[in-house]
mmCIF file of C-alpha atoms in Angstrom:
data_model
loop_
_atom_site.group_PDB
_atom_site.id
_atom_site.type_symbol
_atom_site.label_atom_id
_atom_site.label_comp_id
_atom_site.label_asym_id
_atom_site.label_seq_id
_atom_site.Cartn_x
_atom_site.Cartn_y
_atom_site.Cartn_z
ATOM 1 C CA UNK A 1 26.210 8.914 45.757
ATOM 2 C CA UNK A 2 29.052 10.303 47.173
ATOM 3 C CA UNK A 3 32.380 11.952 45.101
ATOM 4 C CA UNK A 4 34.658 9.195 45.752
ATOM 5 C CA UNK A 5 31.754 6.826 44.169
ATOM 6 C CA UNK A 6 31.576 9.694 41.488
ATOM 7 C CA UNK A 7 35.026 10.066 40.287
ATOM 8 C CA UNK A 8 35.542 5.892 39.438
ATOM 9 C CA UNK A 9 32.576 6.006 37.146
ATOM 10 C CA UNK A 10 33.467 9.031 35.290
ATOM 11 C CA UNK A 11 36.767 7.560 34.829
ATOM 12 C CA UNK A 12 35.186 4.476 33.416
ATOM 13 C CA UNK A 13 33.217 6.388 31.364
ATOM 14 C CA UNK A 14 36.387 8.287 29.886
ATOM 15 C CA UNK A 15 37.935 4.956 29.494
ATOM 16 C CA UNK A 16 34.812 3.478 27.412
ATOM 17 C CA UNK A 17 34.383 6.818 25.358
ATOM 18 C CA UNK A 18 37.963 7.172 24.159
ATOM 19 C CA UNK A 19 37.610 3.567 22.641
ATOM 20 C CA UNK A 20 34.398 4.340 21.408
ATOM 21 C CA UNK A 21 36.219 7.170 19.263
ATOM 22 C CA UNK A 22 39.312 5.362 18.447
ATOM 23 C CA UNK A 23 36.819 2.413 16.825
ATOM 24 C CA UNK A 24 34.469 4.910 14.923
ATOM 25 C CA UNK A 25 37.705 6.873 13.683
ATOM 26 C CA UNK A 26 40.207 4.695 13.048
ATOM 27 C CA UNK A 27 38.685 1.451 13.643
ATOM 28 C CA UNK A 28 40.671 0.150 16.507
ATOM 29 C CA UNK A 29 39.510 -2.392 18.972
ATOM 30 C CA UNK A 30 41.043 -3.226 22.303
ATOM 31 C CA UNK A 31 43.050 -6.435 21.557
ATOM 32 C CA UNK A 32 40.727 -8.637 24.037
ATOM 33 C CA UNK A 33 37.536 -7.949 22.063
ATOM 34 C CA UNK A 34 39.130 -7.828 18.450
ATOM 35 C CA UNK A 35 38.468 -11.726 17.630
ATOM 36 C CA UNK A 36 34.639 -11.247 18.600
ATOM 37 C CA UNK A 37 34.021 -7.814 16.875
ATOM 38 C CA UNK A 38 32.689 -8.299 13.431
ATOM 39 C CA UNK A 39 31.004 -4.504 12.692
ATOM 40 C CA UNK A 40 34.025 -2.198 14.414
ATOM 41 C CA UNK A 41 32.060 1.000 13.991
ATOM 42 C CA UNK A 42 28.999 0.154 14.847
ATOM 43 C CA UNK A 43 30.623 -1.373 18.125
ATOM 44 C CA UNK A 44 32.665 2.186 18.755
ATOM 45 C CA UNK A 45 29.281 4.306 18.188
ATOM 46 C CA UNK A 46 27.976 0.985 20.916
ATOM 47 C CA UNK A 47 30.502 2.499 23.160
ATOM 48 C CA UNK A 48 30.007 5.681 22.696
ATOM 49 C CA UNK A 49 26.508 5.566 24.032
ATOM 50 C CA UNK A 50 27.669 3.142 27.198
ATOM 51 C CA UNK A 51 29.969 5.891 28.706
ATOM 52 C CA UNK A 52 27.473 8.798 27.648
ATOM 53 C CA UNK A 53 24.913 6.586 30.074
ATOM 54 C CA UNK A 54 27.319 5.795 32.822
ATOM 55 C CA UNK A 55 28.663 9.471 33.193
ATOM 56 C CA UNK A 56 24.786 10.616 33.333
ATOM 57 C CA UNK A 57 24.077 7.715 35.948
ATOM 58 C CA UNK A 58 27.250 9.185 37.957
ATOM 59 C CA UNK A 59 26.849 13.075 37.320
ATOM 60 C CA UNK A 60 22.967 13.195 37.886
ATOM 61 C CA UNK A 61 22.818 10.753 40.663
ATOM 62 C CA UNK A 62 25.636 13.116 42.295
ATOM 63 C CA UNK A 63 24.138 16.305 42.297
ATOM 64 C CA UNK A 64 20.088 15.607 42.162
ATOM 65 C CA UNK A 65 18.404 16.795 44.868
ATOM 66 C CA UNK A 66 14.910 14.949 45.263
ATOM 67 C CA UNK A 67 14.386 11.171 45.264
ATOM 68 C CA UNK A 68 11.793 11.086 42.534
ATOM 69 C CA UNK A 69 14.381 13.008 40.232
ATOM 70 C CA UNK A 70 16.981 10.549 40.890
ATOM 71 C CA UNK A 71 14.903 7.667 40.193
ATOM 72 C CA UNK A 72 13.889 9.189 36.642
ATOM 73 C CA UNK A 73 18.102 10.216 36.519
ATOM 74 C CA UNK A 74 19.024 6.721 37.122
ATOM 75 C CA UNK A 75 16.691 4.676 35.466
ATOM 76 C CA UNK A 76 16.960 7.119 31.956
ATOM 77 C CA UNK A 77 21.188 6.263 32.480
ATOM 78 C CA UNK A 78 20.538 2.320 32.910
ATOM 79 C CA UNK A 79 18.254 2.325 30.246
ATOM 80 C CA UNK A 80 21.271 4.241 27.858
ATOM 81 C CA UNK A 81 23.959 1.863 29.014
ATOM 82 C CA UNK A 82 21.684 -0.669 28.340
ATOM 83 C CA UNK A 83 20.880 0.430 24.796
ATOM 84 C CA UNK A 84 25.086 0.468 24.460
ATOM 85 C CA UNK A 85 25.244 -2.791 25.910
ATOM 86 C CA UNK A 86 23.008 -4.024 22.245
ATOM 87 C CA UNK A 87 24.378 -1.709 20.211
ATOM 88 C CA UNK A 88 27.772 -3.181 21.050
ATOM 89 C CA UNK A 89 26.410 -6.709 20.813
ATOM 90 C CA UNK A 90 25.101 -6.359 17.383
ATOM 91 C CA UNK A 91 28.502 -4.892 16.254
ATOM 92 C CA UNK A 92 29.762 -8.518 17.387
ATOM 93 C CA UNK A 93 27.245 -10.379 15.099
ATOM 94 C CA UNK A 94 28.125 -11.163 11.413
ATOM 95 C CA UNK A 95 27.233 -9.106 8.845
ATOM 96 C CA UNK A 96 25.795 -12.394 6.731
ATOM 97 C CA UNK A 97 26.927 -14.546 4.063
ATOM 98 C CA UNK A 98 26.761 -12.563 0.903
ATOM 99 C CA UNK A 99 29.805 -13.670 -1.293
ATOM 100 C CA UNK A 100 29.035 -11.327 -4.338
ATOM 101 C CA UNK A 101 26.256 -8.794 -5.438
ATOM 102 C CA UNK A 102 23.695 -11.383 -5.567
ATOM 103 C CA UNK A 103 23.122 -10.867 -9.355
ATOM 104 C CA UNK A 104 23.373 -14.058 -11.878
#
């Protein structure tokens, strides 16, 4: 991977971390995803992970030197965007339907 292919992802990855704090901080969601979002924290911590995976995708597939390395590199930063990718669909599931404290 070249810089130039470098320097988009990272960006990306700034882009999905900074939302990933403002939802586990202040509990703000882009306005796009704020009708599907049901568990805002959980979705920011979701996040969080996602650009954590795509900057080590970008950073270690940029500067590894051996091929078997960069297969371990790359498939270790799918498989953390990947676990982002659930965490941030189970943030979009509902919570249930509890109305009270289920006592009598």
């Amino acid at each position: 991977m070249r810089l130039y292919l470098a320097v988009p992802f990272v960006l990306l990855a700034l882009l999905y971390g900074a939302s990933g704090v403002a939802a586990v901080t202040r509990g703000w969601v882009p306005p796009w995803s704020r009708r599907s979002v049901r568990r805002v924290r959980l979705y920011g911590w979701g996040q969080l992970v996602m650009a954590f995976g795509l900057c080590w995708h970008a950073v270690f597939w940029l500067v590894s030197s051996g091929p078997v390395i960069r297969e371990w590199e790359a498939a270790s930063g799918i498989a953390l965007m990947l676990t982002g990718l659930i965490v941030m669909m189970v943030g979009q599931y509902t919570g249930g339907n509890r109305q009270g404290s289920g006592m009598p």
